[in-house]
Amino acid sequence: QVLVEESGGGLVQPGGSLRLSCAASGFTFNYYAMTWYRQAPEKERELVATISARGGTTNYADSMKGRFIISRDNAKNTVYLQMNSLKPDDSAVYYCNGKWLGFEYWGQGTQVTVSS
């Protein structure tokens, strides 16, 4: 059975940092590109960052470039999102996604709230 579980969310002050984790099981993790998405209330889901299956290529949404870093540890079947210089507009539920060809899996999300 496939399982994708995000963790590490919480409340952080503007300018602070947070690291999210996404642990996966039930599929061949190192085949899958992994992506972090986020969705704030009454807003569309947006892409945050993506990383290729072997970790050699990363891409970021423009608003996250220079602040967020995506990484993965295939030995642990885990992908990370290091978030720095957080802003209130970063508040959202963050979702982890794995995709390979026609296969796609989602986690349940973890809440990030940036507030003073």
mmCIF file of C-alpha atoms in Angstrom:
data_model
loop_
_atom_site.group_PDB
_atom_site.id
_atom_site.type_symbol
_atom_site.label_atom_id
_atom_site.label_comp_id
_atom_site.label_asym_id
_atom_site.label_seq_id
_atom_site.Cartn_x
_atom_site.Cartn_y
_atom_site.Cartn_z
ATOM 1 C CA GLN A 1 0.000 0.000 0.000
ATOM 2 C CA VAL A 2 1.163 3.471 -0.876
ATOM 3 C CA LEU A 3 1.797 5.959 1.887
ATOM 4 C CA VAL A 4 3.001 9.547 1.650
ATOM 5 C CA GLU A 5 3.242 11.410 4.950
ATOM 6 C CA GLU A 6 4.258 15.008 5.473
ATOM 7 C CA SER A 7 5.499 16.315 8.800
ATOM 8 C CA GLY A 8 7.287 19.296 10.280
ATOM 9 C CA GLY A 9 4.679 21.973 9.862
ATOM 10 C CA GLY A 10 3.765 24.394 12.587
ATOM 11 C CA LEU A 11 3.743 28.011 13.656
ATOM 12 C CA VAL A 12 6.753 30.180 12.898
ATOM 13 C CA GLN A 13 7.441 33.901 13.020
ATOM 14 C CA PRO A 14 8.097 35.939 9.884
ATOM 15 C CA GLY A 15 11.730 35.625 8.924
ATOM 16 C CA GLY A 16 11.994 32.260 10.596
ATOM 17 C CA SER A 17 12.770 28.848 9.195
ATOM 18 C CA LEU A 18 11.090 25.487 9.089
ATOM 19 C CA ARG A 19 11.964 22.130 7.588
ATOM 20 C CA LEU A 20 9.265 19.873 6.246
ATOM 21 C CA SER A 21 9.707 16.161 5.690
ATOM 22 C CA CYS A 22 7.833 13.746 3.477
ATOM 23 C CA ALA A 23 8.256 10.043 4.097
ATOM 24 C CA ALA A 24 7.100 7.655 1.380
ATOM 25 C CA SER A 25 6.520 3.939 1.140
ATOM 26 C CA GLY A 26 4.763 1.441 -1.092
ATOM 27 C CA PHE A 27 6.345 2.515 -4.359
ATOM 28 C CA THR A 28 9.786 2.698 -5.901
ATOM 29 C CA PHE A 29 10.791 6.020 -4.450
ATOM 30 C CA ASN A 30 13.878 6.522 -6.579
ATOM 31 C CA TYR A 31 11.804 6.318 -9.771
ATOM 32 C CA TYR A 32 9.671 9.256 -8.727
ATOM 33 C CA ALA A 33 10.155 12.943 -9.084
ATOM 34 C CA MET A 34 8.963 14.551 -5.876
ATOM 35 C CA THR A 35 7.225 17.885 -5.623
ATOM 36 C CA TRP A 36 6.039 20.123 -2.834
ATOM 37 C CA TYR A 37 2.800 21.982 -3.443
ATOM 38 C CA ARG A 38 0.918 24.303 -1.173
ATOM 39 C CA GLN A 39 -2.601 25.592 -0.888
ATOM 40 C CA ALA A 40 -3.808 28.508 1.183
ATOM 41 C CA PRO A 41 -7.479 29.042 2.040
ATOM 42 C CA GLU A 42 -9.509 30.186 -0.949
ATOM 43 C CA LYS A 43 -6.466 30.028 -3.194
ATOM 44 C CA GLU A 44 -5.480 27.594 -5.882
ATOM 45 C CA ARG A 45 -2.901 24.953 -5.235
ATOM 46 C CA GLU A 46 0.514 26.083 -6.401
ATOM 47 C CA LEU A 47 3.798 24.387 -7.061
ATOM 48 C CA VAL A 48 6.535 25.151 -4.557
ATOM 49 C CA ALA A 49 9.497 23.057 -5.634
ATOM 50 C CA THR A 50 10.298 19.850 -7.445
ATOM 51 C CA ILE A 51 13.249 17.491 -7.462
ATOM 52 C CA SER A 52 14.137 14.780 -9.942
ATOM 53 C CA ALA A 53 14.218 11.111 -9.006
ATOM 54 C CA ARG A 54 17.946 11.021 -8.325
ATOM 55 C CA GLY A 55 18.061 14.513 -6.897
ATOM 56 C CA GLY A 56 20.175 15.966 -9.674
ATOM 57 C CA THR A 57 17.714 18.600 -10.814
ATOM 58 C CA THR A 58 15.609 21.009 -8.788
ATOM 59 C CA ASN A 59 13.128 23.671 -9.774
ATOM 60 C CA TYR A 60 11.350 26.319 -7.751
ATOM 61 C CA ALA A 61 8.500 28.688 -8.159
ATOM 62 C CA ASP A 62 9.829 32.211 -8.599
ATOM 63 C CA SER A 63 8.553 33.425 -5.249
ATOM 64 C CA MET A 64 10.440 30.678 -3.438
ATOM 65 C CA LYS A 65 13.773 30.921 -5.234
ATOM 66 C CA GLY A 66 16.585 31.748 -2.874
ATOM 67 C CA ARG A 67 14.472 31.011 0.199
ATOM 68 C CA PHE A 68 13.417 27.381 -0.102
ATOM 69 C CA ILE A 69 15.544 24.325 -0.772
ATOM 70 C CA ILE A 70 14.207 20.932 -1.768
ATOM 71 C CA SER A 71 16.305 17.831 -1.202
ATOM 72 C CA ARG A 72 15.860 14.095 -0.941
ATOM 73 C CA ASP A 73 17.451 11.113 0.710
ATOM 74 C CA ASN A 74 16.577 8.069 -1.342
ATOM 75 C CA ALA A 75 18.086 5.733 1.235
ATOM 76 C CA LYS A 76 15.423 6.980 3.644
ATOM 77 C CA ASN A 77 12.619 7.367 1.090
ATOM 78 C CA THR A 78 12.261 10.933 2.265
ATOM 79 C CA VAL A 79 12.082 14.335 0.625
ATOM 80 C CA TYR A 80 12.631 17.591 2.493
ATOM 81 C CA LEU A 81 11.729 21.206 2.094
ATOM 82 C CA GLN A 82 13.911 23.681 3.946
ATOM 83 C CA MET A 83 12.051 26.975 4.201
ATOM 84 C CA ASN A 84 13.905 30.137 5.168
ATOM 85 C CA SER A 85 12.976 33.800 5.428
ATOM 86 C CA LEU A 86 9.360 32.835 5.810
ATOM 87 C CA LYS A 87 6.639 35.331 5.087
ATOM 88 C CA PRO A 88 2.983 35.396 6.119
ATOM 89 C CA ASP A 89 2.071 34.669 2.499
ATOM 90 C CA ASP A 90 3.845 31.331 2.865
ATOM 91 C CA SER A 91 1.106 30.172 5.219
ATOM 92 C CA ALA A 92 -0.624 27.200 3.639
ATOM 93 C CA VAL A 93 -1.104 23.488 3.784
ATOM 94 C CA TYR A 94 1.951 21.935 2.191
ATOM 95 C CA TYR A 95 1.499 18.733 0.227
ATOM 96 C CA CYS A 96 3.999 16.183 -0.964
ATOM 97 C CA ASN A 97 3.557 14.590 -4.377
ATOM 98 C CA GLY A 98 5.360 11.763 -6.128
ATOM 99 C CA LYS A 99 5.056 11.284 -9.870
ATOM 100 C CA TRP A 100 6.407 8.764 -12.346
ATOM 101 C CA LEU A 101 4.869 8.407 -15.784
ATOM 102 C CA GLY A 102 1.148 7.935 -15.198
ATOM 103 C CA PHE A 103 1.490 7.264 -11.479
ATOM 104 C CA GLU A 104 0.917 10.019 -8.952
ATOM 105 C CA TYR A 105 0.581 9.946 -5.173
ATOM 106 C CA TRP A 106 -0.293 12.621 -2.630
ATOM 107 C CA GLY A 107 0.133 13.069 1.068
ATOM 108 C CA GLN A 108 -2.483 14.528 3.377
ATOM 109 C CA GLY A 109 -0.616 17.775 3.923
ATOM 110 C CA THR A 110 0.967 19.606 6.829
ATOM 111 C CA GLN A 111 -0.043 23.066 8.001
ATOM 112 C CA VAL A 112 2.470 25.899 7.987
ATOM 113 C CA THR A 113 1.467 29.154 9.629
ATOM 114 C CA VAL A 114 3.737 32.190 9.487
ATOM 115 C CA SER A 115 2.580 34.821 11.924
ATOM 116 C CA SER A 116 3.876 37.163 14.574
#
